[in-house]
């Protein structure tokens, strides 16, 4: 009976000691925390606030090529508009004296007409 009691007390003490050490294992040394803070401060305000820019999948040249596959005409102007996932190229075109707008999703390459 004494052996069981000693074993139980030993296990309880071991569990207590491990639970006390767990928070220490997650803590970072002050120098690491300071480095993380300085890295965070060097980021642009949008990234610091949790807004991370989505990289473009389609560049301007690819957007123009996609539009030319569906529409005839001369490209007058191309602009990148929108934010994050809704970014798209606005392409102004002219064909036989008529000016029209075409949009290309900068992430997916989906083409849609604006008129």
PDB file of C-alpha atoms in Angstrom, residues 5-115:
ATOM      1  CA  UNK A   5       0.873   5.813  -2.276  1.00  0.00           C
ATOM      2  CA  UNK A   6       4.478   6.808  -3.035  1.00  0.00           C
ATOM      3  CA  UNK A   7       3.953   6.144  -6.744  1.00  0.00           C
ATOM      4  CA  UNK A   8       0.787   8.249  -6.781  1.00  0.00           C
ATOM      5  CA  UNK A   9       2.467  11.118  -4.959  1.00  0.00           C
ATOM      6  CA  UNK A  10       5.435  10.903  -7.329  1.00  0.00           C
ATOM      7  CA  UNK A  11       3.177  11.045 -10.392  1.00  0.00           C
ATOM      8  CA  UNK A  12       1.255  13.996  -8.967  1.00  0.00           C
ATOM      9  CA  UNK A  13       4.485  15.875  -8.260  1.00  0.00           C
ATOM     10  CA  UNK A  14       5.794  15.096 -11.737  1.00  0.00           C
ATOM     11  CA  UNK A  15       2.572  16.369 -13.322  1.00  0.00           C
ATOM     12  CA  UNK A  16       2.689  19.516 -11.214  1.00  0.00           C
ATOM     13  CA  UNK A  17       6.304  20.188 -12.177  1.00  0.00           C
ATOM     14  CA  UNK A  18       5.584  19.637 -15.876  1.00  0.00           C
ATOM     15  CA  UNK A  19       2.589  21.969 -15.790  1.00  0.00           C
ATOM     16  CA  UNK A  20       4.772  24.661 -14.224  1.00  0.00           C
ATOM     17  CA  UNK A  21       7.438  24.258 -16.918  1.00  0.00           C
ATOM     18  CA  UNK A  22       5.044  24.415 -19.887  1.00  0.00           C
ATOM     19  CA  UNK A  23       4.574  28.230 -19.863  1.00  0.00           C
ATOM     20  CA  UNK A  24       8.349  28.684 -19.680  1.00  0.00           C
ATOM     21  CA  UNK A  25       8.900  26.591 -22.781  1.00  0.00           C
ATOM     22  CA  UNK A  26       6.570  28.862 -24.793  1.00  0.00           C
ATOM     23  CA  UNK A  27       8.167  32.137 -23.691  1.00  0.00           C
ATOM     24  CA  UNK A  28      10.668  33.788 -26.006  1.00  0.00           C
ATOM     25  CA  UNK A  29      13.798  35.454 -24.701  1.00  0.00           C
ATOM     26  CA  UNK A  30      13.456  39.273 -24.636  1.00  0.00           C
ATOM     27  CA  UNK A  31      15.909  39.707 -27.508  1.00  0.00           C
ATOM     28  CA  UNK A  32      13.749  37.515 -29.780  1.00  0.00           C
ATOM     29  CA  UNK A  33      10.609  39.457 -28.833  1.00  0.00           C
ATOM     30  CA  UNK A  34      12.381  42.773 -29.480  1.00  0.00           C
ATOM     31  CA  UNK A  35      13.508  41.511 -32.888  1.00  0.00           C
ATOM     32  CA  UNK A  36       9.941  40.441 -33.736  1.00  0.00           C
ATOM     33  CA  UNK A  37       8.623  43.870 -32.704  1.00  0.00           C
ATOM     34  CA  UNK A  38      11.205  45.686 -34.825  1.00  0.00           C
ATOM     35  CA  UNK A  39      10.409  43.430 -37.801  1.00  0.00           C
ATOM     36  CA  UNK A  40       6.691  44.129 -37.347  1.00  0.00           C
ATOM     37  CA  UNK A  41       7.352  47.886 -37.190  1.00  0.00           C
ATOM     38  CA  UNK A  42       9.343  47.781 -40.435  1.00  0.00           C
ATOM     39  CA  UNK A  43       6.348  46.364 -42.332  1.00  0.00           C
ATOM     40  CA  UNK A  44       3.987  48.612 -44.221  1.00  0.00           C
ATOM     41  CA  UNK A  45       0.940  49.764 -42.212  1.00  0.00           C
ATOM     42  CA  UNK A  46      -1.401  47.591 -44.301  1.00  0.00           C
ATOM     43  CA  UNK A  47       0.573  44.428 -43.545  1.00  0.00           C
ATOM     44  CA  UNK A  48       0.928  45.370 -39.861  1.00  0.00           C
ATOM     45  CA  UNK A  49      -2.860  45.694 -39.664  1.00  0.00           C
ATOM     46  CA  UNK A  50      -3.385  42.198 -41.030  1.00  0.00           C
ATOM     47  CA  UNK A  51      -3.948  43.127 -44.682  1.00  0.00           C
ATOM     48  CA  UNK A  52      -1.471  41.177 -46.775  1.00  0.00           C
ATOM     49  CA  UNK A  53      -1.313  42.062 -50.481  1.00  0.00           C
ATOM     50  CA  UNK A  54      -2.246  39.204 -52.766  1.00  0.00           C
ATOM     51  CA  UNK A  55       0.414  38.701 -55.434  1.00  0.00           C
ATOM     52  CA  UNK A  56      -0.787  39.255 -58.981  1.00  0.00           C
ATOM     53  CA  UNK A  57      -1.176  36.119 -61.040  1.00  0.00           C
ATOM     54  CA  UNK A  58      -1.715  38.009 -64.315  1.00  0.00           C
ATOM     55  CA  UNK A  59       0.567  40.838 -65.484  1.00  0.00           C
ATOM     56  CA  UNK A  60      -0.387  43.664 -67.866  1.00  0.00           C
ATOM     57  CA  UNK A  61       0.939  41.941 -70.973  1.00  0.00           C
ATOM     58  CA  UNK A  62      -0.940  38.737 -70.162  1.00  0.00           C
ATOM     59  CA  UNK A  63      -4.118  40.751 -69.533  1.00  0.00           C
ATOM     60  CA  UNK A  64      -3.820  42.463 -72.931  1.00  0.00           C
ATOM     61  CA  UNK A  65      -3.214  39.121 -74.651  1.00  0.00           C
ATOM     62  CA  UNK A  66      -6.298  37.615 -72.977  1.00  0.00           C
ATOM     63  CA  UNK A  67      -8.433  40.571 -74.100  1.00  0.00           C
ATOM     64  CA  UNK A  68      -7.143  40.435 -77.672  1.00  0.00           C
ATOM     65  CA  UNK A  69      -8.233  36.788 -77.896  1.00  0.00           C
ATOM     66  CA  UNK A  70     -11.854  37.886 -77.364  1.00  0.00           C
ATOM     67  CA  UNK A  71     -12.059  41.465 -78.654  1.00  0.00           C
ATOM     68  CA  UNK A  72     -10.708  43.247 -81.719  1.00  0.00           C
ATOM     69  CA  UNK A  73      -9.333  46.754 -81.412  1.00  0.00           C
ATOM     70  CA  UNK A  74      -6.498  48.944 -80.225  1.00  0.00           C
ATOM     71  CA  UNK A  75      -5.590  49.189 -76.554  1.00  0.00           C
ATOM     72  CA  UNK A  76      -5.794  52.818 -75.453  1.00  0.00           C
ATOM     73  CA  UNK A  77      -5.054  52.466 -71.742  1.00  0.00           C
ATOM     74  CA  UNK A  78      -4.646  49.838 -69.045  1.00  0.00           C
ATOM     75  CA  UNK A  79      -5.060  50.481 -65.308  1.00  0.00           C
ATOM     76  CA  UNK A  80      -4.949  48.229 -62.254  1.00  0.00           C
ATOM     77  CA  UNK A  81      -7.980  48.903 -60.045  1.00  0.00           C
ATOM     78  CA  UNK A  82      -9.521  47.375 -56.919  1.00  0.00           C
ATOM     79  CA  UNK A  83      -8.076  45.856 -53.751  1.00  0.00           C
ATOM     80  CA  UNK A  84      -6.686  42.418 -52.848  1.00  0.00           C
ATOM     81  CA  UNK A  85      -8.862  39.633 -54.263  1.00  0.00           C
ATOM     82  CA  UNK A  86     -10.949  42.057 -56.368  1.00  0.00           C
ATOM     83  CA  UNK A  87      -8.001  43.581 -58.250  1.00  0.00           C
ATOM     84  CA  UNK A  88      -8.542  43.736 -61.978  1.00  0.00           C
ATOM     85  CA  UNK A  89      -7.177  45.441 -65.032  1.00  0.00           C
ATOM     86  CA  UNK A  90      -9.408  48.033 -66.657  1.00  0.00           C
ATOM     87  CA  UNK A  91      -8.524  48.112 -70.341  1.00  0.00           C
ATOM     88  CA  UNK A  92      -9.884  50.864 -72.585  1.00  0.00           C
ATOM     89  CA  UNK A  93     -10.017  49.835 -76.241  1.00  0.00           C
ATOM     90  CA  UNK A  94     -11.068  51.352 -79.556  1.00  0.00           C
ATOM     91  CA  UNK A  95     -12.439  49.583 -82.605  1.00  0.00           C
ATOM     92  CA  UNK A  96     -13.807  51.379 -85.673  1.00  0.00           C
ATOM     93  CA  UNK A  97     -14.309  54.614 -83.742  1.00  0.00           C
ATOM     94  CA  UNK A  98     -16.095  52.971 -80.806  1.00  0.00           C
ATOM     95  CA  UNK A  99     -14.440  53.080 -77.384  1.00  0.00           C
ATOM     96  CA  UNK A 100     -15.208  50.321 -74.904  1.00  0.00           C
ATOM     97  CA  UNK A 101     -13.899  48.952 -71.613  1.00  0.00           C
ATOM     98  CA  UNK A 102     -12.868  45.396 -70.814  1.00  0.00           C
ATOM     99  CA  UNK A 103     -11.883  44.031 -67.392  1.00  0.00           C
ATOM    100  CA  UNK A 104      -9.436  41.221 -66.591  1.00  0.00           C
ATOM    101  CA  UNK A 105      -9.330  39.750 -63.082  1.00  0.00           C
ATOM    102  CA  UNK A 106      -5.682  40.132 -62.012  1.00  0.00           C
ATOM    103  CA  UNK A 107      -5.801  36.924 -59.972  1.00  0.00           C
ATOM    104  CA  UNK A 108      -7.752  34.557 -62.217  1.00  0.00           C
ATOM    105  CA  UNK A 109      -7.469  36.060 -65.710  1.00  0.00           C
ATOM    106  CA  UNK A 110     -11.258  36.065 -66.166  1.00  0.00           C
ATOM    107  CA  UNK A 111     -12.278  38.532 -68.897  1.00  0.00           C
ATOM    108  CA  UNK A 112     -15.509  40.549 -68.793  1.00  0.00           C
ATOM    109  CA  UNK A 113     -16.800  43.464 -70.842  1.00  0.00           C
ATOM    110  CA  UNK A 114     -17.613  46.724 -69.129  1.00  0.00           C
ATOM    111  CA  UNK A 115     -20.180  48.146 -71.566  1.00  0.00           C
TER     112      UNK A 115
END
